mmCIF file of C-alpha atoms in Angstrom:
data_model
loop_
_atom_site.group_PDB
_atom_site.id
_atom_site.type_symbol
_atom_site.label_atom_id
_atom_site.label_comp_id
_atom_site.label_asym_id
_atom_site.label_seq_id
_atom_site.Cartn_x
_atom_site.Cartn_y
_atom_site.Cartn_z
ATOM 1 C CA UNK Q 1 -129.000 -125.019 44.126
ATOM 2 C CA UNK Q 2 -126.645 -123.400 41.531
ATOM 3 C CA UNK Q 3 -124.073 -126.086 39.906
ATOM 4 C CA UNK Q 4 -121.273 -123.321 39.818
ATOM 5 C CA UNK Q 5 -117.866 -124.697 40.925
ATOM 6 C CA UNK Q 6 -116.240 -122.768 44.070
ATOM 7 C CA UNK Q 7 -113.224 -123.799 46.260
ATOM 8 C CA UNK Q 8 -114.073 -125.093 49.502
ATOM 9 C CA UNK Q 9 -112.697 -125.837 53.039
ATOM 10 C CA UNK Q 10 -113.087 -129.214 54.391
ATOM 11 C CA UNK Q 11 -112.273 -130.135 58.009
ATOM 12 C CA UNK Q 12 -110.708 -133.619 58.408
ATOM 13 C CA UNK Q 13 -112.565 -135.914 60.793
ATOM 14 C CA UNK Q 14 -112.807 -139.635 61.753
ATOM 15 C CA UNK Q 15 -115.116 -141.364 59.255
ATOM 16 C CA UNK Q 16 -117.037 -142.819 62.430
ATOM 17 C CA UNK Q 17 -117.049 -139.462 63.799
ATOM 18 C CA UNK Q 18 -118.956 -138.342 60.927
ATOM 19 C CA UNK Q 19 -121.355 -141.203 60.786
ATOM 20 C CA UNK Q 20 -122.130 -140.220 64.080
ATOM 21 C CA UNK Q 21 -122.755 -136.389 63.082
ATOM 22 C CA UNK Q 22 -124.977 -137.691 60.195
ATOM 23 C CA UNK Q 23 -127.313 -139.658 62.300
ATOM 24 C CA UNK Q 24 -127.685 -136.790 64.657
ATOM 25 C CA UNK Q 25 -126.083 -138.860 67.334
ATOM 26 C CA UNK Q 26 -123.483 -136.077 68.237
ATOM 27 C CA UNK Q 27 -123.619 -132.197 67.521
ATOM 28 C CA UNK Q 28 -119.929 -131.430 68.852
ATOM 29 C CA UNK Q 29 -116.586 -132.057 67.709
ATOM 30 C CA UNK Q 30 -113.395 -131.739 70.323
ATOM 31 C CA UNK Q 31 -110.493 -130.363 68.470
ATOM 32 C CA UNK Q 32 -106.773 -129.720 69.691
ATOM 33 C CA UNK Q 33 -104.821 -129.459 66.477
ATOM 34 C CA UNK Q 34 -102.856 -131.930 64.793
ATOM 35 C CA UNK Q 35 -98.825 -132.269 64.701
ATOM 36 C CA UNK Q 36 -98.640 -130.419 61.166
ATOM 37 C CA UNK Q 37 -100.702 -127.446 62.315
ATOM 38 C CA UNK Q 38 -99.047 -124.280 61.124
ATOM 39 C CA UNK Q 39 -99.244 -122.978 64.645
ATOM 40 C CA UNK Q 40 -99.101 -126.049 66.321
ATOM 41 C CA UNK Q 41 -102.784 -125.464 67.517
ATOM 42 C CA UNK Q 42 -106.369 -125.710 66.293
ATOM 43 C CA UNK Q 43 -108.117 -122.309 64.912
ATOM 44 C CA UNK Q 44 -111.697 -122.116 63.828
ATOM 45 C CA UNK Q 45 -110.593 -121.197 60.040
ATOM 46 C CA UNK Q 46 -113.864 -121.558 58.695
ATOM 47 C CA UNK Q 47 -117.639 -121.416 59.872
ATOM 48 C CA UNK Q 48 -118.749 -123.351 56.998
ATOM 49 C CA UNK Q 49 -117.177 -126.452 55.617
ATOM 50 C CA UNK Q 50 -117.316 -129.999 54.216
ATOM 51 C CA UNK Q 51 -116.602 -133.061 56.299
ATOM 52 C CA UNK Q 52 -113.575 -135.019 55.046
ATOM 53 C CA UNK Q 53 -113.612 -138.445 56.224
ATOM 54 C CA UNK Q 54 -110.376 -139.859 57.593
ATOM 55 C CA UNK Q 55 -109.811 -143.656 58.292
ATOM 56 C CA UNK Q 56 -106.484 -143.302 60.086
ATOM 57 C CA UNK Q 57 -105.998 -143.708 63.885
ATOM 58 C CA UNK Q 58 -109.675 -144.713 64.110
ATOM 59 C CA UNK Q 59 -109.679 -147.908 66.801
ATOM 60 C CA UNK Q 60 -112.176 -149.602 68.835
ATOM 61 C CA UNK Q 61 -110.489 -148.965 72.153
ATOM 62 C CA UNK Q 62 -111.018 -145.157 71.621
ATOM 63 C CA UNK Q 63 -114.722 -145.554 71.077
ATOM 64 C CA UNK Q 64 -117.477 -146.474 73.464
ATOM 65 C CA UNK Q 65 -118.415 -149.891 73.080
ATOM 66 C CA UNK Q 66 -121.931 -148.781 71.348
ATOM 67 C CA UNK Q 67 -119.893 -147.409 68.499
ATOM 68 C CA UNK Q 68 -117.708 -150.566 67.496
ATOM 69 C CA UNK Q 69 -120.202 -151.845 65.234
ATOM 70 C CA UNK Q 70 -120.357 -148.093 63.532
ATOM 71 C CA UNK Q 71 -116.680 -148.307 63.138
ATOM 72 C CA UNK Q 72 -116.404 -151.759 61.560
ATOM 73 C CA UNK Q 73 -119.493 -150.514 59.353
ATOM 74 C CA UNK Q 74 -117.371 -147.365 58.436
ATOM 75 C CA UNK Q 75 -114.444 -148.898 57.841
ATOM 76 C CA UNK Q 76 -116.055 -151.522 55.446
ATOM 77 C CA UNK Q 77 -117.576 -148.695 53.388
ATOM 78 C CA UNK Q 78 -114.364 -147.143 52.853
ATOM 79 C CA UNK Q 79 -113.596 -146.496 49.012
ATOM 80 C CA UNK Q 80 -110.175 -147.370 49.545
ATOM 81 C CA UNK Q 81 -106.893 -145.381 49.583
ATOM 82 C CA UNK Q 82 -107.503 -143.471 46.335
ATOM 83 C CA UNK Q 83 -110.973 -142.104 46.751
ATOM 84 C CA UNK Q 84 -112.742 -140.239 49.502
ATOM 85 C CA UNK Q 85 -116.645 -140.076 49.716
ATOM 86 C CA UNK Q 86 -117.875 -136.642 51.149
ATOM 87 C CA UNK Q 87 -121.445 -136.901 52.556
ATOM 88 C CA UNK Q 88 -121.836 -133.975 55.121
ATOM 89 C CA UNK Q 89 -121.410 -130.254 55.047
ATOM 90 C CA UNK Q 90 -121.345 -128.329 58.446
ATOM 91 C CA UNK Q 91 -121.649 -124.800 60.012
ATOM 92 C CA UNK Q 92 -120.166 -123.841 63.322
ATOM 93 C CA UNK Q 93 -122.758 -122.629 65.809
ATOM 94 C CA UNK Q 94 -120.875 -122.065 68.830
ATOM 95 C CA UNK Q 95 -117.162 -122.601 70.081
ATOM 96 C CA UNK Q 96 -116.224 -122.918 73.640
ATOM 97 C CA UNK Q 97 -112.698 -123.708 75.007
ATOM 98 C CA UNK Q 98 -112.349 -126.368 77.627
ATOM 99 C CA UNK Q 99 -109.281 -126.783 80.209
ATOM 100 C CA UNK Q 100 -110.809 -128.640 82.941
ATOM 101 C CA UNK Q 101 -110.772 -132.628 83.031
ATOM 102 C CA UNK Q 102 -114.031 -132.728 84.733
ATOM 103 C CA UNK Q 103 -115.919 -130.696 82.089
ATOM 104 C CA UNK Q 104 -114.352 -133.256 79.355
ATOM 105 C CA UNK Q 105 -115.811 -135.842 81.395
ATOM 106 C CA UNK Q 106 -119.228 -134.124 81.874
ATOM 107 C CA UNK Q 107 -119.455 -133.826 77.997
ATOM 108 C CA UNK Q 108 -118.962 -137.386 77.708
ATOM 109 C CA UNK Q 109 -122.888 -138.409 76.925
ATOM 110 C CA UNK Q 110 -122.325 -136.209 73.900
ATOM 111 C CA UNK Q 111 -119.507 -137.719 72.313
ATOM 112 C CA UNK Q 112 -118.874 -141.307 70.976
ATOM 113 C CA UNK Q 113 -114.921 -141.502 72.108
ATOM 114 C CA UNK Q 114 -114.156 -142.873 75.439
ATOM 115 C CA UNK Q 115 -113.352 -140.484 78.096
ATOM 116 C CA UNK Q 116 -109.883 -141.584 78.378
ATOM 117 C CA UNK Q 117 -109.515 -140.880 74.638
ATOM 118 C CA UNK Q 118 -111.301 -137.389 75.265
ATOM 119 C CA UNK Q 119 -108.974 -136.779 78.145
ATOM 120 C CA UNK Q 120 -105.768 -137.297 76.039
ATOM 121 C CA UNK Q 121 -106.936 -134.840 73.450
ATOM 122 C CA UNK Q 122 -107.428 -132.174 76.416
ATOM 123 C CA UNK Q 123 -103.683 -133.170 77.822
ATOM 124 C CA UNK Q 124 -101.860 -133.163 74.450
ATOM 125 C CA UNK Q 125 -100.286 -129.687 74.482
ATOM 126 C CA UNK Q 126 -101.250 -128.771 77.686
ATOM 127 C CA UNK Q 127 -100.833 -125.015 77.582
ATOM 128 C CA UNK Q 128 -103.693 -125.069 74.965
ATOM 129 C CA UNK Q 129 -107.337 -125.428 75.584
ATOM 130 C CA UNK Q 130 -109.443 -127.922 73.887
ATOM 131 C CA UNK Q 131 -111.898 -126.541 71.578
ATOM 132 C CA UNK Q 132 -115.544 -127.760 71.816
ATOM 133 C CA UNK Q 133 -116.991 -127.008 68.208
ATOM 134 C CA UNK Q 134 -121.056 -127.319 68.359
ATOM 135 C CA UNK Q 135 -122.069 -127.924 64.379
ATOM 136 C CA UNK Q 136 -125.136 -128.224 62.670
ATOM 137 C CA UNK Q 137 -124.377 -130.880 60.284
ATOM 138 C CA UNK Q 138 -126.343 -131.244 56.968
ATOM 139 C CA UNK Q 139 -126.242 -134.108 54.540
ATOM 140 C CA UNK Q 140 -125.548 -133.806 51.167
ATOM 141 C CA UNK Q 141 -128.225 -135.266 48.926
ATOM 142 C CA UNK Q 142 -125.656 -136.335 46.321
ATOM 143 C CA UNK Q 143 -122.312 -137.482 47.983
ATOM 144 C CA UNK Q 144 -119.309 -136.032 46.398
ATOM 145 C CA UNK Q 145 -116.444 -138.439 45.357
ATOM 146 C CA UNK Q 146 -112.839 -136.873 45.389
ATOM 147 C CA UNK Q 147 -109.328 -138.447 44.519
ATOM 148 C CA UNK Q 148 -107.081 -138.404 47.626
ATOM 149 C CA UNK Q 149 -104.522 -136.148 47.107
ATOM 150 C CA UNK Q 150 -100.944 -135.942 48.538
ATOM 151 C CA UNK Q 151 -101.650 -132.515 49.948
ATOM 152 C CA UNK Q 152 -104.870 -133.668 51.993
ATOM 153 C CA UNK Q 153 -102.403 -136.230 54.163
ATOM 154 C CA UNK Q 154 -100.892 -135.460 57.252
ATOM 155 C CA UNK Q 155 -102.060 -134.748 60.947
ATOM 156 C CA UNK Q 156 -103.844 -131.378 60.008
ATOM 157 C CA UNK Q 157 -107.343 -130.264 60.556
ATOM 158 C CA UNK Q 158 -108.249 -127.877 57.690
ATOM 159 C CA UNK Q 159 -107.940 -128.712 54.001
ATOM 160 C CA UNK Q 160 -108.537 -126.372 50.847
ATOM 161 C CA UNK Q 161 -110.384 -128.601 48.280
ATOM 162 C CA UNK Q 162 -110.391 -128.246 44.524
ATOM 163 C CA UNK Q 163 -113.696 -126.688 43.546
ATOM 164 C CA UNK Q 164 -116.654 -128.787 43.822
ATOM 165 C CA UNK Q 165 -119.982 -128.356 42.056
ATOM 166 C CA UNK Q 166 -122.401 -126.921 44.714
ATOM 167 C CA UNK Q 167 -124.780 -129.688 46.339
ATOM 168 C CA UNK Q 168 -128.279 -129.805 47.651
ATOM 169 C CA UNK Q 169 -128.214 -130.181 51.395
ATOM 170 C CA UNK Q 170 -130.602 -131.240 54.071
ATOM 171 C CA UNK Q 171 -129.917 -130.788 58.049
ATOM 172 C CA UNK Q 172 -129.590 -134.090 59.708
ATOM 173 C CA UNK Q 173 -131.477 -132.681 62.742
ATOM 174 C CA UNK Q 174 -134.549 -130.471 62.859
ATOM 175 C CA UNK Q 175 -133.940 -127.101 64.609
ATOM 176 C CA UNK Q 176 -135.972 -127.985 67.605
ATOM 177 C CA UNK Q 177 -133.850 -131.426 67.859
ATOM 178 C CA UNK Q 178 -130.610 -129.311 67.205
ATOM 179 C CA UNK Q 179 -131.704 -126.886 69.751
ATOM 180 C CA UNK Q 180 -132.389 -129.105 72.612
ATOM 181 C CA UNK Q 181 -129.386 -131.030 72.173
ATOM 182 C CA UNK Q 182 -127.071 -127.665 72.016
ATOM 183 C CA UNK Q 183 -128.750 -126.518 75.257
ATOM 184 C CA UNK Q 184 -127.979 -129.784 77.147
ATOM 185 C CA UNK Q 185 -124.304 -129.143 75.909
ATOM 186 C CA UNK Q 186 -124.428 -125.662 76.952
ATOM 187 C CA UNK Q 187 -125.393 -126.534 80.765
ATOM 188 C CA UNK Q 188 -122.553 -128.557 81.024
ATOM 189 C CA UNK Q 189 -120.135 -126.182 79.595
ATOM 190 C CA UNK Q 190 -121.905 -123.056 81.315
ATOM 191 C CA UNK Q 191 -123.040 -124.358 84.448
#
């Protein structure tokens, strides 16, 4: 890939969730929007983006027990408050909206959070739907270290990062593995 610099978008997500995406354990994101969102709701502003790891709000009680060790490992790998390491890039494959609690529960095998936490996301701002993004995730061959800037803070989904050199990336799942997982999720979303 070329080494030119371009301004890039990033989606903020829990570092432990990015770890699950990077391992192919999860291909979806549940989004409702942060308190600091301009329109107070989540919008898919970009089809392609880097995954910007956040460390706030991650707690064991919000994750299924199988992912508690991953959370501890992720927190132990944190580069500290002044730097962030970006390891993944993603492309939105599909976007669905959900308003029914039973659908959020049925999606439980496909996410690392507890169903009660996923239900909290659904019920926050109840007039707005929960967005289910199926994302194709790629691992950067060479991670990118970035300084944490004040404008990257707050409860918002999207960041406009300073120019980054392009990085080679490889899919975390094969085409066939991604298609199999996506079809399983679709069967829940479109019975």
